[in-house]
Short mmCIF file of C-alpha atoms in Angstrom, two decimals:
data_model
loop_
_atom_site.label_atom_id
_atom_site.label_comp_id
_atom_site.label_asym_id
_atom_site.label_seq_id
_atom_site.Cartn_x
_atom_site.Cartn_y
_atom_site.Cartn_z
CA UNK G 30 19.73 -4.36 -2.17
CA UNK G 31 16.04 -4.96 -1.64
CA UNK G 32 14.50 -2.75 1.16
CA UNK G 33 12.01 -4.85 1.75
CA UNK G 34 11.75 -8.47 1.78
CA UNK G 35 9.43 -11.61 2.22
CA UNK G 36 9.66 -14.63 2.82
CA UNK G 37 8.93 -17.38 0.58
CA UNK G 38 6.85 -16.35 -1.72
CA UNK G 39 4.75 -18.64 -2.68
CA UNK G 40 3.02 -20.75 0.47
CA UNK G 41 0.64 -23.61 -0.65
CA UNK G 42 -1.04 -25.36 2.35
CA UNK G 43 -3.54 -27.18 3.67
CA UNK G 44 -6.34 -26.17 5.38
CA UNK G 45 -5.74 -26.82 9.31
CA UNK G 46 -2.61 -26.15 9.00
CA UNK G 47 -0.21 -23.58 10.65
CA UNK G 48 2.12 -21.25 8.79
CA UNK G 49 4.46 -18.12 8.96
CA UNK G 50 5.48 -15.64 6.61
CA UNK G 51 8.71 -13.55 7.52
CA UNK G 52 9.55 -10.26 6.81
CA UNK G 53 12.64 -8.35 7.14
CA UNK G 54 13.31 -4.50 6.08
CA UNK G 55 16.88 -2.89 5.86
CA UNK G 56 15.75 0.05 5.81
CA UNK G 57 15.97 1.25 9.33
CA UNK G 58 12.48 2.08 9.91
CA UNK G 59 10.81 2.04 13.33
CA UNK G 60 7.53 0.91 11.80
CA UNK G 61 6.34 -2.07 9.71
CA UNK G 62 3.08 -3.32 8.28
CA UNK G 63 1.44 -6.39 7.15
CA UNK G 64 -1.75 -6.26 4.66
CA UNK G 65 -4.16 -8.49 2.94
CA UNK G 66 -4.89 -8.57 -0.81
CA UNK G 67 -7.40 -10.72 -1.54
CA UNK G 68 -8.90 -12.09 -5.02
CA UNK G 69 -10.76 -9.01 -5.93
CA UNK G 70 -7.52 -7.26 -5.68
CA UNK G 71 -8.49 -4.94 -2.20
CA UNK G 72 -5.85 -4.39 0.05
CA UNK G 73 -6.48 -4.13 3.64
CA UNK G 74 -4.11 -3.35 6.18
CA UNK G 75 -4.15 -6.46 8.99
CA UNK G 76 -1.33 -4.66 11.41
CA UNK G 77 0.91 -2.18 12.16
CA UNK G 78 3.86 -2.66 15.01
CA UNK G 79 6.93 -0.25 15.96
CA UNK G 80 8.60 -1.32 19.18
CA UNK G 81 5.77 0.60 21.12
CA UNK G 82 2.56 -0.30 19.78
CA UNK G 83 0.62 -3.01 18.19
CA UNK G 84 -2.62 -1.58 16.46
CA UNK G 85 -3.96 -4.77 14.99
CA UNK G 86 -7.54 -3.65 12.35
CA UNK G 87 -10.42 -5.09 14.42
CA UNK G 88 -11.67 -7.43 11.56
CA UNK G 89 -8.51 -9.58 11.27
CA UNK G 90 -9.19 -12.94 13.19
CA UNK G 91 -7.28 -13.87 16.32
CA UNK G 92 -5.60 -17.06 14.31
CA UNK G 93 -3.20 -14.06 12.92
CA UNK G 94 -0.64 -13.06 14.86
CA UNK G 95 2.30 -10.74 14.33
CA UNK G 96 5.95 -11.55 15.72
CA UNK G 97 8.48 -8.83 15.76
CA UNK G 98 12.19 -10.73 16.67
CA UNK G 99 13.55 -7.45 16.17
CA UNK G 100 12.98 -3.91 14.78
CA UNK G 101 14.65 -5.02 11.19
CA UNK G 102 11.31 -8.08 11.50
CA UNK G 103 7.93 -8.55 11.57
CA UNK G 104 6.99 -12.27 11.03
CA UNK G 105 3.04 -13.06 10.42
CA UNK G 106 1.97 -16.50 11.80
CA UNK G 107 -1.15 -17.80 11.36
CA UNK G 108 -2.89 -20.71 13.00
CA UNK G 109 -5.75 -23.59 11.62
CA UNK G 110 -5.67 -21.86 8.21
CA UNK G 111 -8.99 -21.66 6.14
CA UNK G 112 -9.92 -21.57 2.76
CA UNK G 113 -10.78 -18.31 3.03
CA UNK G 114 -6.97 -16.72 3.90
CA UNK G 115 -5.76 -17.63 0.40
CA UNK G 116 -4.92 -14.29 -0.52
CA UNK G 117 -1.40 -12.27 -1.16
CA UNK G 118 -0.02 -10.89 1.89
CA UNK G 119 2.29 -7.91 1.26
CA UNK G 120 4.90 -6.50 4.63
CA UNK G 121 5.81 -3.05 4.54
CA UNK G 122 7.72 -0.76 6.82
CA UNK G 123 7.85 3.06 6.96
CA UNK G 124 9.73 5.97 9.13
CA UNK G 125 8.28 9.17 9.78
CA UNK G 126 9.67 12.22 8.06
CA UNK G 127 9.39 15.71 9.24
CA UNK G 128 6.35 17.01 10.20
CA UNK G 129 4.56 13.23 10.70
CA UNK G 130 4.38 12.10 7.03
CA UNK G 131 5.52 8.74 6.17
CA UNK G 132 5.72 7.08 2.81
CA UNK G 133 5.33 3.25 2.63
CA UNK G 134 7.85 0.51 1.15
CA UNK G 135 6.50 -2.80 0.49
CA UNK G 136 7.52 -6.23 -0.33
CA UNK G 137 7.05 -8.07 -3.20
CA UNK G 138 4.51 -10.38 -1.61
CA UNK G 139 3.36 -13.59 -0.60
CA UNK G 140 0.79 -15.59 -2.15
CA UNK G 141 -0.71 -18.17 0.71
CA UNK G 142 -2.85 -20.36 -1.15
CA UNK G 143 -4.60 -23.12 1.13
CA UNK G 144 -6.46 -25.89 -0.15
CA UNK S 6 -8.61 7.88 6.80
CA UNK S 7 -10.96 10.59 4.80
CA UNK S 8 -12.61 8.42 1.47
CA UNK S 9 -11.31 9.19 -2.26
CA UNK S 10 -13.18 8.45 -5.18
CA UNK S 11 -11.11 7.68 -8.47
CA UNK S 12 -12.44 6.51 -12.08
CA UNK S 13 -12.34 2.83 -12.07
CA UNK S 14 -10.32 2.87 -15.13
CA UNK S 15 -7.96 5.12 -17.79
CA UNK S 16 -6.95 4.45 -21.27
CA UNK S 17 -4.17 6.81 -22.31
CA UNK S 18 -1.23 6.42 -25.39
CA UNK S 19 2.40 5.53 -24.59
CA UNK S 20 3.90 9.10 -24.86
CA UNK S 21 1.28 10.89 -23.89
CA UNK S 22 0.48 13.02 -20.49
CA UNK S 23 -1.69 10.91 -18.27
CA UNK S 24 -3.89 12.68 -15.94
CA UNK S 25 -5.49 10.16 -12.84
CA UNK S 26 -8.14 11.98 -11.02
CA UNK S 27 -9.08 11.65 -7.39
CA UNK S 28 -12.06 13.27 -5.23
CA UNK S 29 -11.72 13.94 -1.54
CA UNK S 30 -14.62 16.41 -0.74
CA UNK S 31 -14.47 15.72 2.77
CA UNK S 32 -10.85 16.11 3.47
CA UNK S 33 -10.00 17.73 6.51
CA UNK S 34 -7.19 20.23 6.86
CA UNK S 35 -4.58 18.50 8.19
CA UNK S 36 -5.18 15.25 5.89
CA UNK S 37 -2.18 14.56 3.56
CA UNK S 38 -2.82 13.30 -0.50
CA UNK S 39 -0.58 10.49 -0.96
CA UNK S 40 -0.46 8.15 -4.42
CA UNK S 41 1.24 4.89 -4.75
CA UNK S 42 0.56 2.68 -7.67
CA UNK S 43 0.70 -1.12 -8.00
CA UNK S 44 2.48 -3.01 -10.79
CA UNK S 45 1.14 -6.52 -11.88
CA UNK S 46 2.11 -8.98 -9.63
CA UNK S 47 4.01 -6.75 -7.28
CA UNK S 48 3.59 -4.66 -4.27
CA UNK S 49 2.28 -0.76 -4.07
CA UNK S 50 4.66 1.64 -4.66
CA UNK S 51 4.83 5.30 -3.37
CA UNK S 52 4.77 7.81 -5.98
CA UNK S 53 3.79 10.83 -4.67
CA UNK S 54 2.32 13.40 -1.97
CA UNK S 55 1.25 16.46 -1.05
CA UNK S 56 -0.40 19.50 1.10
CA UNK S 57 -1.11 22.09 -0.38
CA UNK S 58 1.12 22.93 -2.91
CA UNK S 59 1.43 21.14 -6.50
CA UNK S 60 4.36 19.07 -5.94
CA UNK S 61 7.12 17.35 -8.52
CA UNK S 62 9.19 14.52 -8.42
CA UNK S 63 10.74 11.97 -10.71
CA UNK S 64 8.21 9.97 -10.80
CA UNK S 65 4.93 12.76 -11.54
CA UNK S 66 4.07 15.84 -10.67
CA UNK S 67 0.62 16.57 -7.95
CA UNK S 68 -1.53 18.92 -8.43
CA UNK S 69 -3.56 20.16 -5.56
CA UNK S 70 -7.42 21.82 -6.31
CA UNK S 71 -7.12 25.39 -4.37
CA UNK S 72 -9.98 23.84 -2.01
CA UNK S 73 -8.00 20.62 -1.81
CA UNK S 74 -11.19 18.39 -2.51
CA UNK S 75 -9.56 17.26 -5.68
CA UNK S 76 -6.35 16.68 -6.94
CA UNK S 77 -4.87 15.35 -9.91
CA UNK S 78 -1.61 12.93 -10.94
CA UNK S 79 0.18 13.75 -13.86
CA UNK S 80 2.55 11.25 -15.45
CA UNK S 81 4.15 13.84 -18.21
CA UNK S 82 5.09 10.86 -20.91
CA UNK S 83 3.53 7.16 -19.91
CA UNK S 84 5.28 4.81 -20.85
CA UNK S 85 4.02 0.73 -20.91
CA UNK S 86 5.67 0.23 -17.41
CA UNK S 87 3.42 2.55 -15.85
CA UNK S 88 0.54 0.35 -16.24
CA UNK S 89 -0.84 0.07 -13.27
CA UNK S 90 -3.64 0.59 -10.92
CA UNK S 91 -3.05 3.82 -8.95
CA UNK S 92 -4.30 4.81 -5.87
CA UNK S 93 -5.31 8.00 -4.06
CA UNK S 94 -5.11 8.01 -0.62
CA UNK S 95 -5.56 10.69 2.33
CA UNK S 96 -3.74 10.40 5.48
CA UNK S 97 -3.79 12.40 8.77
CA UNK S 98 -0.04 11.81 10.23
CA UNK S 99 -1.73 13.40 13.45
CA UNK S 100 -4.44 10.92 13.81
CA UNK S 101 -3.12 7.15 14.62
CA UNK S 102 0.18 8.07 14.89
CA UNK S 103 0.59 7.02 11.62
CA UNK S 104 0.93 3.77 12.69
CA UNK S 105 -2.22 2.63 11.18
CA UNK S 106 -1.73 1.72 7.90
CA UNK S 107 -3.09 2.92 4.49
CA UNK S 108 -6.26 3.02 3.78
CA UNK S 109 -6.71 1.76 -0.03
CA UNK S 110 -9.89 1.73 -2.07
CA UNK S 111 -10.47 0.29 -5.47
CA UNK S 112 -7.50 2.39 -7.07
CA UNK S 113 -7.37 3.09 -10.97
CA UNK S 114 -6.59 1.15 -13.62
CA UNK S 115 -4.31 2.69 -15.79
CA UNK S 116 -4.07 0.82 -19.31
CA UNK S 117 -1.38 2.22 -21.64
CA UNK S 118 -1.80 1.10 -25.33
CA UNK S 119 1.32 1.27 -27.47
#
C-alpha cells in the first residue's frame, strides 16, 4: 500500500495556465506538507496544514494555494503558471509521536514542467 | 530550524561502514537531530533521529557528540541502494508546533562504488 501518494506525476503545461496536483496519505496523520524542489536539487517547504492551521513559508507566491477536501488530502493548485515553477513538488504528511517529534513520509513526486 | 553543515560529498566501498558527518554548533537544547536521505528520482526518506543518546535502527545507527554540536550517521555495510544524498536536519518539536516543515540544506552526496 503506498502511504503516500501524488497525483499525476508528471504535469507538462503551459505557461498561463492553471493546474492542481493532488495528494492523498493513508496514513492517518493529522498533518501534511507540500515542498518545492527545484533544478539545483533544494527543497523548500511551501506549506504545512492539519485541520487547525495553515502556516504557508512567506516566500511562496499567492498563485499557490493549498486545498485540504479532507484530513486523508491536501491538493496544491496553482494559478497563471510561470516558467519559473517548473520544479518537482513532493506532499508529505506526518503525526506527532510522544513527546512532539514527528518523522516525515513523502510522496514520490511531481514534476510540473511549464513551457 | 538551527543550521547544519555536512560535506558536500562521500565516496565510500559497497561493504564498507559509511560515516556522514553533520555540524550543528548552535543547537539549542531542546532541538532534535533528524536524517532522511533522498534516492534518485524519489522523495526524502526518514532514516533516523535522536536526543541525546546514540540511537539504532534498521536502517543506521546515530551517534550523538557529548556536547551535541556534532553527530554522526553510520550505515554499518553500504550497499549501492544507499546512494543517496543525506541530510541532517535539527528540529525543535516545541517551536512551530511542528507544523512547519523541514528545514533542508544542501544534504550529502553519498556515492557508493562497487
Amino acid at each position: 500500500d503506498t502511504a503516500v501518494s501524488q497525483t499525476p506525476k508528471y504535469l507538462v503545461t503551459q505557461m498561463g495556465n492553471d493546474k492542481s496536483i493532488k495528494c492523498e496519505q493513508n496514513l492517518g496523520h493529522d498533518t501534511m506538507y507540500w515542498y518545492k524542489q527545484d533544478s539545483k536539487k533544494f527543497l523548500k517547504i511551501m506549506f504545512s496544514y492539519n485541520n487547525k492551521e495553515l502556516i504557508i513559508n512567506e516566500t511562496v507566491p499567492n498563485r499557490f494555494s493549498p486545498k485540504s477536501p479532507d484530513k486523508a488530502h491536501l491538493n496544491l493548485h496553482i494559478n497563471s503558471l510561470e516558467l519559473g515553477d517548473s520544479a518537482v513538488y513532493f506532499c508529505a504528511s506526518s503525526q506527532r509521536l510522544a513527546g512532539g517529534v514527528d518523522t516525515q513520509y513523502f510522496g514520490p513526486g511531481t514534476r510540473l514542467t511549464v513551457l | 530550524d538551527a543550521k547544519t553543515t555536512q560535506p558536500n560529498s562521500m565516496e565510500s566501498n559497497e561493504e564498507e561502514p559509511v560515516h556522514l558527518p553533520c555540524n550543528h554548533s548552535t543547537i539549542s537544547g531542546t532541538d532534535y537531530i533528524h536524517w532522511y536521505r533522498q534516492l534518485p528520482s524519489q522523495g526524502p526518506e526518514y532514516v533516523i533521529h535522536g536526543l541525546t543518546s546514540n540511537v539504532n535502527n534498521r536502517m543506521a545507527s546515530l551517534a550523538i557528540a557529548e556536547d551535541r554540536k556534532s553527530s554522526t550517521l553510520i550505515l554499518h555495510r553500504a550497499t549501492l541502494r544507499d546512494a543517496a544524498v543525506y541530510y541532517c536536519i535539527l528540529r525543535d518539536p516545541y517551536s512551530g508546533g511542528g507544523a512547519d516543515g523541514l528545514t533542508f540544506g544542501k544534504g550529502t552526496h553519498l556515492i557508493i562504488q562497487p
